[in-house]
Amino acid sequence: SQKIEQNSEALNIQEGKTATLTCNYTNYSPAYLQWYRQDPGRGPVFLLLIRENEKEKRKERLKVTFDTTLKQSLFHITASQPADSATYLCALDEESGGYNKLIFGAGTRLAVHP
Amino acid sequence: DTGVSQNPRHKITKRGQNVTFRCDPISEHNRLYWYRQTLGQGPEFLTYFQNEAQLEKSRLLSDRFSAERPKGSFSTLEIQRTEQGDSAMYLCASSFLGGEQFFGPGTRLTVL
């Protein structure tokens, strides 16, 4: 069956360290993968999109990698800050190259401590 | 504010009642999506519109759920004969063509 897995346990790190979140998927062949941030009681906010032919993408302190062989994406936040504390969701398109019907993972909660 | 808006933000209803939610997407976006999210889970796709055409409904969407986007602008999601299992956050998102989706703040439904 199709599945997207993110670490269900919260990730606790110290301010200034790099946070690394993992997204693994099975039985999909997505054309791209997206990462969203979600704060409690709010809708998700788009962060980054990486395409299947891209290995790595960066935006400010954020970096995403996409390994279609391993069926895995890693999401890094460098020089983390308490304001980065949130739940981070990965999402991929169910139908490669389709109209971007997104399938989301359950998310990983990140807590950055001062 | 030019973001996606949803109304109401919260809805408490009794089991068996009908409820309707509204979503106003970003004005130039031709695609509109509805998702449902329960505690500790990611959003689950419910249905999708391109302009006024509803192109897909998830198997999760029972016959009690109906969505419309009559003029290709705002959309409504109606749930008839609500059940306690319908309690969730209902999220609306919009996009222009593909890629990034912009989400609204959601409507939290509680069915007593």
PDB file of N, CA, C and O in Angstrom, chain A residues 35-36 57 62:
ATOM      1  N   TRP A  35       7.364  20.629   1.297  1.00  0.00           N
ATOM      2  CA  TRP A  35       7.409  20.738   2.756  1.00  0.00           C
ATOM      3  C   TRP A  35       6.592  21.953   3.190  1.00  0.00           C
ATOM      4  O   TRP A  35       6.684  23.022   2.578  1.00  0.00           O
ATOM      5  N   TYR A  36       5.800  21.730   4.241  1.00  0.00           N
ATOM      6  CA  TYR A  36       4.956  22.769   4.804  1.00  0.00           C
ATOM      7  C   TYR A  36       5.234  22.865   6.298  1.00  0.00           C
ATOM      8  O   TYR A  36       5.589  21.883   6.952  1.00  0.00           O
ATOM      9  N   LYS A  57      17.639  21.562  -2.652  1.00  0.00           N
ATOM     10  CA  LYS A  57      17.144  22.914  -2.853  1.00  0.00           C
ATOM     11  C   LYS A  57      17.310  23.680  -1.544  1.00  0.00           C
ATOM     12  O   LYS A  57      17.130  23.118  -0.454  1.00  0.00           O
ATOM     13  N   LEU A  62      16.876  27.039   5.198  1.00  0.00           N
ATOM     14  CA  LEU A  62      16.241  25.752   4.917  1.00  0.00           C
ATOM     15  C   LEU A  62      16.953  25.042   3.765  1.00  0.00           C
ATOM     16  O   LEU A  62      17.392  25.677   2.811  1.00  0.00           O
TER      17      LEU A  62
END
